[in-house]
mmCIF file of C-alpha atoms and ligand atoms in Angstrom:
data_model
loop_
_atom_site.group_PDB
_atom_site.id
_atom_site.type_symbol
_atom_site.label_atom_id
_atom_site.label_comp_id
_atom_site.label_asym_id
_atom_site.label_seq_id
_atom_site.Cartn_x
_atom_site.Cartn_y
_atom_site.Cartn_z
ATOM 1 C CA UNK A 21 0.000 0.000 0.000
ATOM 2 C CA UNK A 22 1.527 3.374 -1.018
ATOM 3 C CA UNK A 23 1.090 6.533 0.940
ATOM 4 C CA UNK A 24 -0.738 9.072 -1.249
ATOM 5 C CA UNK A 25 -0.848 11.774 1.413
ATOM 6 C CA UNK A 26 -1.367 11.944 5.121
ATOM 7 C CA UNK A 27 -5.067 11.062 4.778
ATOM 8 C CA UNK A 28 -5.310 8.778 1.769
ATOM 9 C CA UNK A 29 -3.583 5.524 0.952
ATOM 10 C CA UNK A 30 -3.346 3.932 -2.432
ATOM 11 C CA UNK A 31 -4.168 0.252 -2.905
ATOM 12 C CA UNK A 32 -3.917 -1.231 -6.409
ATOM 13 C CA UNK A 33 -4.232 2.218 -7.958
ATOM 14 C CA UNK A 34 -7.193 3.378 -5.885
ATOM 15 C CA UNK A 35 -7.222 5.929 -3.043
ATOM 16 C CA UNK A 36 -8.795 4.975 0.267
ATOM 17 C CA UNK A 37 -9.284 6.909 3.494
ATOM 18 C CA UNK A 38 -6.290 5.712 5.444
ATOM 19 C CA UNK A 39 -7.985 5.721 8.845
ATOM 20 C CA UNK A 40 -10.705 3.313 7.811
ATOM 21 C CA UNK A 41 -8.973 0.524 5.893
ATOM 22 C CA UNK A 42 -6.476 -2.245 6.475
ATOM 23 C CA UNK A 43 -4.490 -3.758 3.611
ATOM 24 C CA UNK A 44 -5.367 -7.282 4.684
ATOM 25 C CA UNK A 45 -9.099 -6.488 4.457
ATOM 26 C CA UNK A 46 -8.738 -4.904 1.028
ATOM 27 C CA UNK A 47 -6.893 -7.974 -0.180
ATOM 28 C CA UNK A 48 -9.877 -10.147 0.775
ATOM 29 C CA UNK A 49 -12.407 -8.177 -1.309
ATOM 30 C CA UNK A 50 -11.744 -10.193 -4.469
ATOM 31 C CA UNK A 51 -12.991 -13.398 -2.864
ATOM 32 C CA UNK A 52 -15.798 -11.926 -0.791
ATOM 33 C CA UNK A 53 -18.734 -14.347 -0.724
ATOM 34 C CA UNK A 54 -21.402 -12.727 -2.874
ATOM 35 C CA UNK A 55 -25.054 -13.783 -2.729
ATOM 36 C CA UNK A 56 -27.279 -13.661 -5.793
ATOM 37 C CA UNK A 57 -29.732 -11.355 -4.047
ATOM 38 C CA UNK A 58 -27.117 -8.882 -2.796
ATOM 39 C CA UNK A 59 -27.419 -5.407 -4.237
ATOM 40 C CA UNK A 60 -24.492 -3.056 -4.770
ATOM 41 C CA UNK A 61 -24.892 0.709 -5.051
ATOM 42 C CA UNK A 62 -21.812 2.052 -6.812
ATOM 43 C CA UNK A 63 -20.923 5.722 -7.003
ATOM 44 C CA UNK A 64 -18.013 8.041 -7.391
ATOM 45 C CA UNK A 65 -17.997 10.051 -4.101
ATOM 46 C CA UNK A 66 -20.405 13.009 -3.929
ATOM 47 C CA UNK A 67 -22.638 11.693 -6.703
ATOM 48 C CA UNK A 68 -25.770 10.897 -4.719
ATOM 49 C CA UNK A 69 -24.646 7.917 -2.644
ATOM 50 C CA UNK A 70 -26.530 8.670 0.544
ATOM 51 C CA UNK A 71 -29.617 9.527 -1.486
ATOM 52 C CA UNK A 72 -29.585 6.168 -3.245
ATOM 53 C CA UNK A 73 -28.933 4.400 0.052
ATOM 54 C CA UNK A 74 -32.031 6.056 1.444
ATOM 55 C CA UNK A 75 -34.118 5.100 -1.595
ATOM 56 C CA UNK A 76 -33.073 1.448 -1.449
ATOM 57 C CA UNK A 77 -33.549 1.295 2.285
ATOM 58 C CA UNK A 78 -37.088 2.607 1.802
ATOM 59 C CA UNK A 79 -37.798 0.222 -1.050
ATOM 60 C CA UNK A 80 -36.581 -2.864 0.811
ATOM 61 C CA UNK A 81 -37.658 -2.219 4.400
ATOM 62 C CA UNK A 82 -41.283 -1.654 5.217
ATOM 63 C CA UNK A 83 -40.349 -0.616 8.754
ATOM 64 C CA UNK A 84 -38.366 2.184 7.279
ATOM 65 C CA UNK A 85 -41.172 3.283 4.982
ATOM 66 C CA UNK A 86 -43.672 3.453 7.821
ATOM 67 C CA UNK A 87 -41.176 4.810 10.358
ATOM 68 C CA UNK A 88 -41.364 1.888 12.757
ATOM 69 C CA UNK A 89 -37.669 1.058 12.573
ATOM 70 C CA UNK A 90 -34.872 3.348 13.569
ATOM 71 C CA UNK A 91 -31.820 1.827 11.954
ATOM 72 C CA UNK A 92 -29.629 4.398 10.262
ATOM 73 C CA UNK A 93 -28.504 4.279 6.639
ATOM 74 C CA UNK A 94 -24.966 3.282 7.508
ATOM 75 C CA UNK A 95 -26.154 0.090 9.197
ATOM 76 C CA UNK A 96 -28.786 -0.807 6.606
ATOM 77 C CA UNK A 97 -26.674 -0.099 3.543
ATOM 78 C CA UNK A 98 -23.051 -0.122 4.783
ATOM 79 C CA UNK A 99 -20.181 1.191 2.732
ATOM 80 C CA UNK A 100 -18.584 -2.082 1.745
ATOM 81 C CA UNK A 101 -14.896 -1.115 1.783
ATOM 82 C CA UNK A 102 -15.212 1.052 4.922
ATOM 83 C CA UNK A 103 -16.675 -1.253 7.533
ATOM 84 C CA UNK A 104 -16.374 1.379 10.255
ATOM 85 C CA UNK A 105 -19.046 -0.234 12.431
ATOM 86 C CA UNK A 106 -17.431 -3.668 12.215
ATOM 87 C CA UNK A 107 -20.548 -5.343 10.855
ATOM 88 C CA UNK A 108 -20.309 -9.049 10.221
ATOM 89 C CA UNK A 109 -21.312 -9.058 6.536
ATOM 90 C CA UNK A 110 -21.524 -12.857 6.476
ATOM 91 C CA UNK A 111 -24.184 -12.780 9.187
ATOM 92 C CA UNK A 112 -26.306 -10.035 7.634
ATOM 93 C CA UNK A 113 -29.673 -11.315 6.491
ATOM 94 C CA UNK A 114 -30.603 -11.221 2.825
ATOM 95 C CA UNK A 115 -31.043 -9.170 0.837
ATOM 96 C CA UNK A 116 -27.875 -7.327 1.784
ATOM 97 C CA UNK A 117 -27.478 -3.845 0.342
ATOM 98 C CA UNK A 118 -23.901 -2.675 0.053
ATOM 99 C CA UNK A 119 -22.673 0.722 -0.977
ATOM 100 C CA UNK A 120 -19.288 1.241 -2.571
ATOM 101 C CA UNK A 121 -17.043 3.728 -4.331
ATOM 102 C CA UNK A 122 -14.782 0.996 -5.705
ATOM 103 C CA UNK A 123 -13.657 1.001 -9.315
ATOM 104 C CA UNK A 124 -14.926 -1.910 -11.425
ATOM 105 C CA UNK A 125 -11.668 -3.835 -11.131
ATOM 106 C CA UNK A 126 -11.617 -3.938 -7.314
ATOM 107 C CA UNK A 127 -15.138 -5.198 -6.535
ATOM 108 C CA UNK A 128 -15.691 -8.816 -5.455
ATOM 109 C CA UNK A 129 -15.245 -11.154 -8.404
ATOM 110 C CA UNK A 130 -18.651 -12.719 -7.668
ATOM 111 C CA UNK A 131 -20.324 -9.620 -9.091
ATOM 112 C CA UNK A 132 -19.194 -10.610 -12.560
ATOM 113 C CA UNK A 133 -21.329 -13.745 -12.373
ATOM 114 C CA UNK A 134 -24.034 -11.246 -13.325
ATOM 115 C CA UNK A 135 -26.724 -12.366 -10.906
ATOM 116 C CA UNK A 136 -26.115 -9.757 -8.235
ATOM 117 C CA UNK A 137 -27.595 -6.396 -9.154
ATOM 118 C CA UNK A 138 -25.409 -3.320 -9.328
ATOM 119 C CA UNK A 139 -26.821 0.186 -9.488
ATOM 120 C CA UNK A 140 -24.382 2.819 -10.737
ATOM 121 C CA UNK A 141 -25.366 6.407 -9.927
ATOM 122 C CA UNK A 142 -23.474 9.180 -11.700
ATOM 123 C CA UNK A 143 -23.587 12.965 -11.469
ATOM 124 C CA UNK A 144 -22.254 15.756 -13.638
ATOM 125 C CA UNK A 145 -18.643 16.072 -12.521
ATOM 126 C CA UNK A 146 -18.651 19.842 -12.018
ATOM 127 C CA UNK A 147 -21.256 19.479 -9.280
ATOM 128 C CA UNK A 148 -19.312 16.494 -7.924
ATOM 129 C CA UNK A 149 -16.256 18.730 -7.680
ATOM 130 C CA UNK A 150 -18.141 21.487 -5.855
ATOM 131 C CA UNK A 151 -19.718 19.025 -3.453
ATOM 132 C CA UNK A 152 -16.285 17.467 -2.810
ATOM 133 C CA UNK A 153 -14.749 20.910 -2.275
ATOM 134 C CA UNK A 154 -17.209 21.722 0.511
ATOM 135 C CA UNK A 155 -17.105 18.255 2.001
ATOM 136 C CA UNK A 156 -13.318 18.066 2.159
ATOM 137 C CA UNK A 157 -13.107 21.506 3.744
ATOM 138 C CA UNK A 158 -15.578 20.378 6.386
ATOM 139 C CA UNK A 159 -14.665 16.791 7.299
ATOM 140 C CA UNK A 160 -11.529 16.020 9.277
ATOM 141 C CA UNK A 161 -10.355 12.992 7.274
ATOM 142 C CA UNK A 162 -9.244 15.239 4.421
ATOM 143 C CA UNK A 163 -6.138 17.362 4.146
ATOM 144 C CA UNK A 164 -6.061 20.994 5.221
ATOM 145 C CA UNK A 165 -8.525 23.407 3.695
ATOM 146 C CA UNK A 166 -7.716 24.316 0.143
ATOM 147 C CA UNK A 167 -8.845 26.774 -2.483
ATOM 148 C CA UNK A 168 -11.025 25.996 -5.492
ATOM 149 C CA UNK A 169 -7.986 26.242 -7.769
ATOM 150 C CA UNK A 170 -6.148 23.616 -5.736
ATOM 151 C CA UNK A 171 -9.230 21.429 -5.472
ATOM 152 C CA UNK A 172 -9.875 21.638 -9.206
ATOM 153 C CA UNK A 173 -6.337 20.534 -10.062
ATOM 154 C CA UNK A 174 -6.455 17.666 -7.593
ATOM 155 C CA UNK A 175 -9.836 16.567 -8.934
ATOM 156 C CA UNK A 176 -8.802 16.720 -12.578
ATOM 157 C CA UNK A 177 -5.634 14.786 -11.763
ATOM 158 C CA UNK A 178 -7.442 12.169 -9.688
ATOM 159 C CA UNK A 179 -5.533 13.068 -6.518
ATOM 160 C CA UNK A 180 -8.690 12.880 -4.434
ATOM 161 C CA UNK A 181 -10.735 10.278 -2.633
ATOM 162 C CA UNK A 182 -12.285 8.178 -5.377
ATOM 163 C CA UNK A 183 -9.377 8.883 -7.751
ATOM 164 C CA UNK A 184 -10.012 10.046 -11.277
ATOM 165 C CA UNK A 185 -13.695 10.670 -11.963
ATOM 166 C CA UNK A 186 -13.178 9.998 -15.687
ATOM 167 C CA UNK A 187 -11.589 6.587 -15.065
ATOM 168 C CA UNK A 188 -14.278 5.604 -12.568
ATOM 169 C CA UNK A 189 -17.285 6.179 -14.798
ATOM 170 C CA UNK A 190 -15.573 5.072 -17.999
ATOM 171 C CA UNK A 191 -14.238 1.931 -16.338
ATOM 172 C CA UNK A 192 -17.654 0.909 -15.075
ATOM 173 C CA UNK A 193 -19.380 1.801 -18.337
ATOM 174 C CA UNK A 194 -16.873 0.068 -20.582
ATOM 175 C CA UNK A 195 -17.132 -3.089 -18.449
ATOM 176 C CA UNK A 196 -20.927 -2.932 -18.107
ATOM 177 C CA UNK A 197 -21.371 -6.243 -19.951
ATOM 178 C CA UNK A 198 -19.440 -7.981 -17.180
ATOM 179 C CA UNK A 199 -22.074 -6.982 -14.615
ATOM 180 C CA UNK A 200 -25.817 -6.967 -14.060
ATOM 181 C CA UNK A 201 -25.813 -3.200 -13.908
ATOM 182 C CA UNK A 202 -28.104 -0.229 -14.367
ATOM 183 C CA UNK A 203 -26.846 3.343 -14.818
ATOM 184 C CA UNK A 204 -28.934 6.215 -13.507
ATOM 185 C CA UNK A 205 -28.030 9.859 -13.082
ATOM 186 C CA UNK A 206 -28.350 12.077 -10.040
ATOM 187 C CA UNK A 207 -29.911 14.645 -12.345
ATOM 188 C CA UNK A 208 -32.635 12.227 -13.477
ATOM 189 C CA UNK A 209 -33.403 11.559 -9.833
ATOM 190 C CA UNK A 210 -33.510 15.263 -9.101
ATOM 191 C CA UNK A 211 -35.736 16.100 -12.050
ATOM 192 C CA UNK A 212 -38.185 13.267 -11.608
ATOM 193 C CA UNK A 213 -37.750 11.353 -8.373
ATOM 194 C CA UNK A 214 -40.898 9.284 -8.748
ATOM 195 C CA UNK A 215 -40.049 7.863 -12.143
ATOM 196 C CA UNK A 216 -36.465 7.265 -10.984
ATOM 197 C CA UNK A 217 -37.768 5.290 -8.011
ATOM 198 C CA UNK A 218 -39.952 3.267 -10.372
ATOM 199 C CA UNK A 219 -36.979 2.588 -12.662
ATOM 200 C CA UNK A 220 -34.959 1.423 -9.677
ATOM 201 C CA UNK A 221 -37.829 -0.811 -8.470
ATOM 202 C CA UNK A 222 -38.129 -2.280 -11.929
ATOM 203 C CA UNK A 223 -34.420 -3.061 -12.090
ATOM 204 C CA UNK A 224 -34.473 -4.578 -8.606
ATOM 205 C CA UNK A 225 -37.669 -6.502 -9.406
ATOM 206 C CA UNK A 226 -39.376 -4.989 -6.381
ATOM 207 C CA UNK A 227 -43.061 -4.341 -6.836
ATOM 208 C CA UNK A 228 -44.434 -1.627 -4.579
ATOM 209 C CA UNK A 229 -47.992 -0.348 -4.567
ATOM 210 C CA UNK A 230 -48.751 3.324 -5.301
ATOM 211 C CA UNK A 231 -48.904 4.214 -1.646
ATOM 212 C CA UNK A 232 -45.519 2.647 -0.939
ATOM 213 C CA UNK A 233 -43.948 4.395 -3.908
ATOM 214 C CA UNK A 234 -45.347 7.669 -2.578
ATOM 215 C CA UNK A 235 -43.820 6.924 0.832
ATOM 216 C CA UNK A 236 -40.411 6.245 -0.753
ATOM 217 C CA UNK A 237 -40.532 9.442 -2.795
ATOM 218 C CA UNK A 238 -41.722 11.555 0.120
ATOM 219 C CA UNK A 239 -38.973 10.366 2.437
ATOM 220 C CA UNK A 240 -36.255 10.645 -0.188
ATOM 221 C CA UNK A 241 -36.731 14.314 -0.955
ATOM 222 C CA UNK A 242 -33.852 16.596 -0.082
ATOM 223 C CA UNK A 243 -35.830 18.471 2.584
ATOM 224 C CA UNK A 244 -37.092 15.348 4.314
ATOM 225 C CA UNK A 245 -33.717 13.639 4.314
ATOM 226 C CA UNK A 246 -32.047 16.784 5.605
ATOM 227 C CA UNK A 247 -34.281 16.833 8.631
ATOM 228 C CA UNK A 248 -34.124 13.072 9.287
ATOM 229 C CA UNK A 249 -31.143 12.157 11.492
ATOM 230 C CA UNK A 250 -31.345 8.508 10.377
ATOM 231 C CA UNK A 251 -30.936 9.567 6.763
ATOM 232 C CA UNK A 252 -28.638 12.586 6.734
ATOM 233 C CA UNK A 253 -25.507 11.057 8.302
ATOM 234 C CA UNK A 254 -24.576 14.295 10.043
ATOM 235 C CA UNK A 255 -24.341 12.456 13.342
ATOM 236 C CA UNK A 256 -21.771 10.003 11.985
ATOM 237 C CA UNK A 257 -19.719 12.787 10.409
ATOM 238 C CA UNK A 258 -19.811 15.004 13.478
ATOM 239 C CA UNK A 259 -19.351 12.339 16.122
ATOM 240 C CA UNK A 260 -17.598 9.355 14.605
ATOM 241 C CA UNK A 261 -15.529 10.815 11.781
ATOM 242 C CA UNK A 262 -14.897 14.355 13.008
ATOM 243 C CA UNK A 263 -15.095 17.802 11.456
ATOM 244 C CA UNK A 264 -12.759 20.770 11.021
ATOM 245 C CA UNK A 265 -15.530 23.317 11.626
ATOM 246 C CA UNK A 266 -19.257 23.443 12.269
ATOM 247 C CA UNK A 267 -20.171 25.017 8.947
ATOM 248 C CA UNK A 268 -20.934 21.827 7.045
ATOM 249 C CA UNK A 269 -23.944 19.723 6.258
ATOM 250 C CA UNK A 270 -23.948 16.396 4.431
ATOM 251 C CA UNK A 271 -27.084 17.453 2.601
ATOM 252 C CA UNK A 272 -25.659 20.793 1.570
ATOM 253 C CA UNK A 273 -27.516 22.106 -1.464
ATOM 254 C CA UNK A 274 -28.718 19.089 -3.372
ATOM 255 C CA UNK A 275 -29.212 20.704 -6.720
ATOM 256 C CA UNK A 276 -27.993 20.732 -10.317
ATOM 257 C CA UNK A 277 -25.665 23.484 -11.517
ATOM 258 C CA UNK A 278 -24.246 24.824 -8.258
ATOM 259 C CA UNK A 279 -20.853 24.777 -10.036
ATOM 260 C CA UNK A 280 -21.972 28.004 -11.757
ATOM 261 C CA UNK A 281 -21.819 29.742 -8.379
ATOM 262 C CA UNK A 282 -18.262 28.586 -7.745
ATOM 263 C CA UNK A 283 -16.156 28.172 -10.875
ATOM 264 C CA UNK A 284 -14.583 31.164 -12.604
ATOM 265 C CA UNK A 285 -14.759 31.381 -16.390
ATOM 266 C CA UNK A 286 -11.138 30.262 -16.564
ATOM 267 C CA UNK A 287 -11.659 27.296 -14.241
ATOM 268 C CA UNK A 288 -14.736 26.281 -16.199
ATOM 269 C CA UNK A 289 -12.863 26.440 -19.498
ATOM 270 C CA UNK A 290 -10.106 24.283 -18.098
ATOM 271 C CA UNK A 291 -12.677 21.779 -16.845
ATOM 272 C CA UNK A 292 -14.397 21.712 -20.243
ATOM 273 C CA UNK A 293 -11.136 21.084 -22.038
ATOM 274 C CA UNK A 294 -10.210 18.106 -19.850
ATOM 275 C CA UNK A 295 -13.777 16.791 -19.930
ATOM 276 C CA UNK A 296 -13.816 16.870 -23.741
ATOM 277 C CA UNK A 297 -10.470 15.151 -23.948
ATOM 278 C CA UNK A 298 -11.556 12.329 -21.653
ATOM 279 C CA UNK A 299 -15.198 11.874 -22.526
ATOM 280 C CA UNK A 300 -15.159 12.018 -26.307
ATOM 281 C CA UNK A 301 -17.659 9.472 -27.677
ATOM 282 C CA UNK A 302 -18.913 8.634 -24.172
ATOM 283 C CA UNK A 303 -22.611 7.907 -24.690
ATOM 284 C CA UNK A 304 -24.194 8.761 -21.316
ATOM 285 C CA UNK A 305 -25.711 12.233 -21.218
ATOM 286 C CA UNK A 306 -24.894 14.779 -18.541
ATOM 287 C CA UNK A 307 -27.192 17.521 -17.316
ATOM 288 C CA UNK A 308 -25.346 20.647 -16.214
ATOM 289 C CA UNK A 309 -28.203 22.969 -15.312
ATOM 290 C CA UNK A 310 -31.430 22.544 -13.370
ATOM 291 C CA UNK A 311 -33.411 24.041 -16.274
ATOM 292 C CA UNK A 312 -31.881 21.796 -18.923
ATOM 293 C CA UNK A 313 -34.155 19.103 -20.410
HETATM 294 S S1 LIG B 416 -20.529 10.660 -0.235
HETATM 295 O O1 LIG B 416 -19.700 11.360 0.793
HETATM 296 O O2 LIG B 416 -19.714 10.226 -1.355
HETATM 297 O O3 LIG B 416 -21.313 9.579 0.337
HETATM 298 O O4 LIG B 416 -21.533 11.800 -0.767
HETATM 299 P P1 LIG B 416 -22.809 11.541 -1.662
HETATM 300 O O5 LIG B 416 -23.912 11.058 -0.800
HETATM 301 O O6 LIG B 416 -22.442 10.725 -2.851
HETATM 302 O O7 LIG B 416 -23.152 12.968 -2.221
HETATM 303 C C1 LIG B 416 -23.602 14.013 -1.402
HETATM 304 C C2 LIG B 416 -24.364 14.964 -2.301
HETATM 305 O O8 LIG B 416 -25.656 14.410 -2.597
HETATM 306 C C3 LIG B 416 -26.650 15.361 -2.248
HETATM 307 N N1 LIG B 416 -27.900 14.722 -1.833
HETATM 308 C C4 LIG B 416 -29.094 15.002 -2.401
HETATM 309 N N2 LIG B 416 -29.422 15.800 -3.438
HETATM 310 C C5 LIG B 416 -30.750 15.880 -3.757
HETATM 311 N N3 LIG B 416 -31.715 15.212 -3.104
HETATM 312 C C6 LIG B 416 -31.431 14.399 -2.058
HETATM 313 N N4 LIG B 416 -32.413 13.757 -1.429
HETATM 314 C C7 LIG B 416 -30.057 14.262 -1.678
HETATM 315 N N5 LIG B 416 -29.399 13.562 -0.716
HETATM 316 C C8 LIG B 416 -28.100 13.859 -0.832
HETATM 317 C C9 LIG B 416 -25.996 16.132 -1.097
HETATM 318 O O9 LIG B 416 -26.684 17.322 -0.829
HETATM 319 C C10 LIG B 416 -24.590 16.320 -1.656
HETATM 320 O O10 LIG B 416 -24.546 17.260 -2.728
HETATM 321 P P2 LIG B 416 -24.239 18.822 -2.537
HETATM 322 O O11 LIG B 416 -24.106 19.358 -3.918
HETATM 323 O O12 LIG B 416 -22.970 18.917 -1.746
HETATM 324 O O13 LIG B 416 -25.416 19.394 -1.813
#
């Protein structure tokens, strides 16, 4: 394992939060015992992970839909490679829902048997960058506060948690035939949450009645998640992970196009140039503005 910086470590080309991983655990991922009815949520960080965790938790657990259970997201849909609560994955009852930021080549090999469902959520990378900028200046596991210029360069060069955004999405997309995978964008979820929930249900082969779908949609809105301690993860960040200041919020803005409020014309041009170079011929569509169709 190489040392990338004080906070991140690199394992097989991927950056991990140093405090939360052990090399010997990462080496076991390949052979992790996958079940056919496991579900994996895969995202590049800051792309709508916690949102998708909430949606799946609501779809799968009636007690969550009707507010009779009080198990938080991180226990119901743990982040696979960061088992910070020391859950015994082998003893979890089915269906297990795992969340992960891993690149396609580091996930358990069992996923390529194509029975286990994988849901890949992607977001326009300018908003990912802005979300990461705020998050890393808030949460203590990241290096010292930096400026947008510094953050932009690190992001474009993949020197951040999650590595290179371009490699992550392209890797997963180019290897999509190796997995039972559905791609869905953050922006689609934002623009039409109900039909996104229905698409997800369809992929997961989960039939919910109208009322249940309404309950999922209602409890997965930005406002409702923000005010729900079991869904917004602020407690875990503030108390278990640690913060540099009290100015942050996991559910910060939750919109499309916030990058316009942060990037200068020059920074935006640089981003566009690198984006074009890396994403030429890439077929998935990105939505950059809340008013865009
Ligand atoms: S992490 O740290 O990788 O798990 O972060 P992640 O959950 O992927 O991304 C956090 C951003 O997702 C936004 N979010 C939402 N947007 C709209 N609606 C809902 N319900 C929702 N839930 C989370 C969250 O606000 C972060 O984006 P920004 O732009 O920072 O607000």
